[in-house]
PDB file of C-alpha atoms in Angstrom:
ATOM      1  CA  UNK A   1      31.561  52.199 188.154  1.00  0.00           C
ATOM      2  CA  UNK A   2      32.053  55.953 187.860  1.00  0.00           C
ATOM      3  CA  UNK A   3      29.857  57.842 185.402  1.00  0.00           C
ATOM      4  CA  UNK A   4      31.661  59.907 182.773  1.00  0.00           C
ATOM      5  CA  UNK A   5      31.291  63.673 183.235  1.00  0.00           C
ATOM      6  CA  UNK A   6      30.917  65.794 180.109  1.00  0.00           C
ATOM      7  CA  UNK A   7      32.004  69.428 180.239  1.00  0.00           C
ATOM      8  CA  UNK A   8      31.609  72.106 177.568  1.00  0.00           C
ATOM      9  CA  UNK A   9      34.030  75.045 177.546  1.00  0.00           C
ATOM     10  CA  UNK A  10      32.816  77.978 175.438  1.00  0.00           C
ATOM     11  CA  UNK A  11      35.589  80.527 174.888  1.00  0.00           C
ATOM     12  CA  UNK A  12      37.398  82.080 171.947  1.00  0.00           C
ATOM     13  CA  UNK A  13      40.419  82.981 174.072  1.00  0.00           C
ATOM     14  CA  UNK A  14      42.931  80.242 173.321  1.00  0.00           C
ATOM     15  CA  UNK A  15      45.163  81.085 176.287  1.00  0.00           C
ATOM     16  CA  UNK A  16      42.227  80.900 178.715  1.00  0.00           C
ATOM     17  CA  UNK A  17      41.123  77.541 177.312  1.00  0.00           C
ATOM     18  CA  UNK A  18      44.661  76.180 177.672  1.00  0.00           C
ATOM     19  CA  UNK A  19      44.777  77.371 181.299  1.00  0.00           C
ATOM     20  CA  UNK A  20      41.436  75.719 182.072  1.00  0.00           C
ATOM     21  CA  UNK A  21      42.469  72.454 180.414  1.00  0.00           C
ATOM     22  CA  UNK A  22      45.764  72.466 182.302  1.00  0.00           C
ATOM     23  CA  UNK A  23      44.001  73.095 185.609  1.00  0.00           C
ATOM     24  CA  UNK A  24      41.506  70.313 184.904  1.00  0.00           C
ATOM     25  CA  UNK A  25      44.239  67.862 183.882  1.00  0.00           C
ATOM     26  CA  UNK A  26      45.270  67.452 187.515  1.00  0.00           C
ATOM     27  CA  UNK A  27      41.721  66.697 188.663  1.00  0.00           C
ATOM     28  CA  UNK A  28      39.154  63.961 188.253  1.00  0.00           C
ATOM     29  CA  UNK A  29      38.057  65.731 185.050  1.00  0.00           C
ATOM     30  CA  UNK A  30      41.243  64.624 183.294  1.00  0.00           C
ATOM     31  CA  UNK A  31      39.629  61.282 182.498  1.00  0.00           C
ATOM     32  CA  UNK A  32      36.278  62.674 181.423  1.00  0.00           C
ATOM     33  CA  UNK A  33      34.971  64.198 178.199  1.00  0.00           C
ATOM     34  CA  UNK A  34      35.780  67.881 177.680  1.00  0.00           C
ATOM     35  CA  UNK A  35      34.530  69.657 174.553  1.00  0.00           C
ATOM     36  CA  UNK A  36      35.700  73.132 173.516  1.00  0.00           C
ATOM     37  CA  UNK A  37      33.703  75.528 171.332  1.00  0.00           C
ATOM     38  CA  UNK A  38      35.032  78.934 170.298  1.00  0.00           C
ATOM     39  CA  UNK A  39      31.774  80.384 168.948  1.00  0.00           C
ATOM     40  CA  UNK A  40      28.225  80.384 170.291  1.00  0.00           C
ATOM     41  CA  UNK A  41      26.880  78.764 167.124  1.00  0.00           C
ATOM     42  CA  UNK A  42      29.338  75.890 167.580  1.00  0.00           C
ATOM     43  CA  UNK A  43      28.460  75.582 171.284  1.00  0.00           C
ATOM     44  CA  UNK A  44      24.732  75.433 170.563  1.00  0.00           C
ATOM     45  CA  UNK A  45      25.303  72.764 167.922  1.00  0.00           C
ATOM     46  CA  UNK A  46      27.343  70.663 170.378  1.00  0.00           C
ATOM     47  CA  UNK A  47      24.639  71.110 173.028  1.00  0.00           C
ATOM     48  CA  UNK A  48      22.004  69.818 170.612  1.00  0.00           C
ATOM     49  CA  UNK A  49      24.176  66.739 169.961  1.00  0.00           C
ATOM     50  CA  UNK A  50      25.123  65.922 173.563  1.00  0.00           C
ATOM     51  CA  UNK A  51      23.870  66.558 177.076  1.00  0.00           C
ATOM     52  CA  UNK A  52      26.600  68.234 179.128  1.00  0.00           C
ATOM     53  CA  UNK A  53      26.944  68.029 182.892  1.00  0.00           C
ATOM     54  CA  UNK A  54      28.226  71.622 183.074  1.00  0.00           C
ATOM     55  CA  UNK A  55      29.130  74.538 180.811  1.00  0.00           C
ATOM     56  CA  UNK A  56      32.003  76.983 181.356  1.00  0.00           C
ATOM     57  CA  UNK A  57      30.872  80.028 179.393  1.00  0.00           C
ATOM     58  CA  UNK A  58      32.645  83.194 178.341  1.00  0.00           C
ATOM     59  CA  UNK A  59      30.070  85.906 177.612  1.00  0.00           C
ATOM     60  CA  UNK A  60      32.121  87.902 175.087  1.00  0.00           C
ATOM     61  CA  UNK A  61      32.551  85.775 171.957  1.00  0.00           C
ATOM     62  CA  UNK A  62      33.179  86.724 168.343  1.00  0.00           C
ATOM     63  CA  UNK A  63      29.582  85.872 167.391  1.00  0.00           C
ATOM     64  CA  UNK A  64      27.714  86.751 170.609  1.00  0.00           C
ATOM     65  CA  UNK A  65      28.017  89.316 173.388  1.00  0.00           C
ATOM     66  CA  UNK A  66      26.912  89.669 176.985  1.00  0.00           C
ATOM     67  CA  UNK A  67      23.664  88.321 178.327  1.00  0.00           C
ATOM     68  CA  UNK A  68      22.521  87.188 174.878  1.00  0.00           C
ATOM     69  CA  UNK A  69      25.296  84.569 175.078  1.00  0.00           C
ATOM     70  CA  UNK A  70      23.980  83.317 178.403  1.00  0.00           C
ATOM     71  CA  UNK A  71      20.369  83.377 177.200  1.00  0.00           C
ATOM     72  CA  UNK A  72      21.259  81.311 174.121  1.00  0.00           C
ATOM     73  CA  UNK A  73      22.939  78.608 176.217  1.00  0.00           C
ATOM     74  CA  UNK A  74      20.240  78.699 178.885  1.00  0.00           C
ATOM     75  CA  UNK A  75      17.577  78.333 176.183  1.00  0.00           C
ATOM     76  CA  UNK A  76      18.945  74.929 175.241  1.00  0.00           C
ATOM     77  CA  UNK A  77      20.254  73.725 178.595  1.00  0.00           C
ATOM     78  CA  UNK A  78      18.218  75.379 181.342  1.00  0.00           C
ATOM     79  CA  UNK A  79      18.817  72.452 183.736  1.00  0.00           C
ATOM     80  CA  UNK A  80      22.600  72.400 183.157  1.00  0.00           C
ATOM     81  CA  UNK A  81      24.916  74.268 185.558  1.00  0.00           C
ATOM     82  CA  UNK A  82      26.469  77.225 183.713  1.00  0.00           C
ATOM     83  CA  UNK A  83      29.628  78.806 185.094  1.00  0.00           C
ATOM     84  CA  UNK A  84      30.336  82.233 183.606  1.00  0.00           C
ATOM     85  CA  UNK A  85      34.021  82.918 182.915  1.00  0.00           C
ATOM     86  CA  UNK A  86      35.271  86.434 183.605  1.00  0.00           C
ATOM     87  CA  UNK A  87      38.634  87.706 182.450  1.00  0.00           C
ATOM     88  CA  UNK A  88      40.303  90.255 184.682  1.00  0.00           C
ATOM     89  CA  UNK A  89      41.704  93.285 182.901  1.00  0.00           C
ATOM     90  CA  UNK A  90      44.813  95.122 184.019  1.00  0.00           C
ATOM     91  CA  UNK A  91      43.882  98.779 184.157  1.00  0.00           C
TER      92      UNK A  91
END
């Protein structure tokens, strides 16, 4: 029996979240639990409620910026893989 994978996506960019969910829908993750949080406070609350197998984390959120975002997540889930999301800008 396959163990369910739980994934937390932390991003306040709706379009990016939709793209990630679409990309994951064609993978093994489509049948696993995916939770989305748009603010760091919401993400930290979810992380206190549930152990996640991985976190996809955007560093620039409406309520947290930069490395403080990473430090907050790492403070609760230091053993959890954290993948930092970076948005390319057209300059």
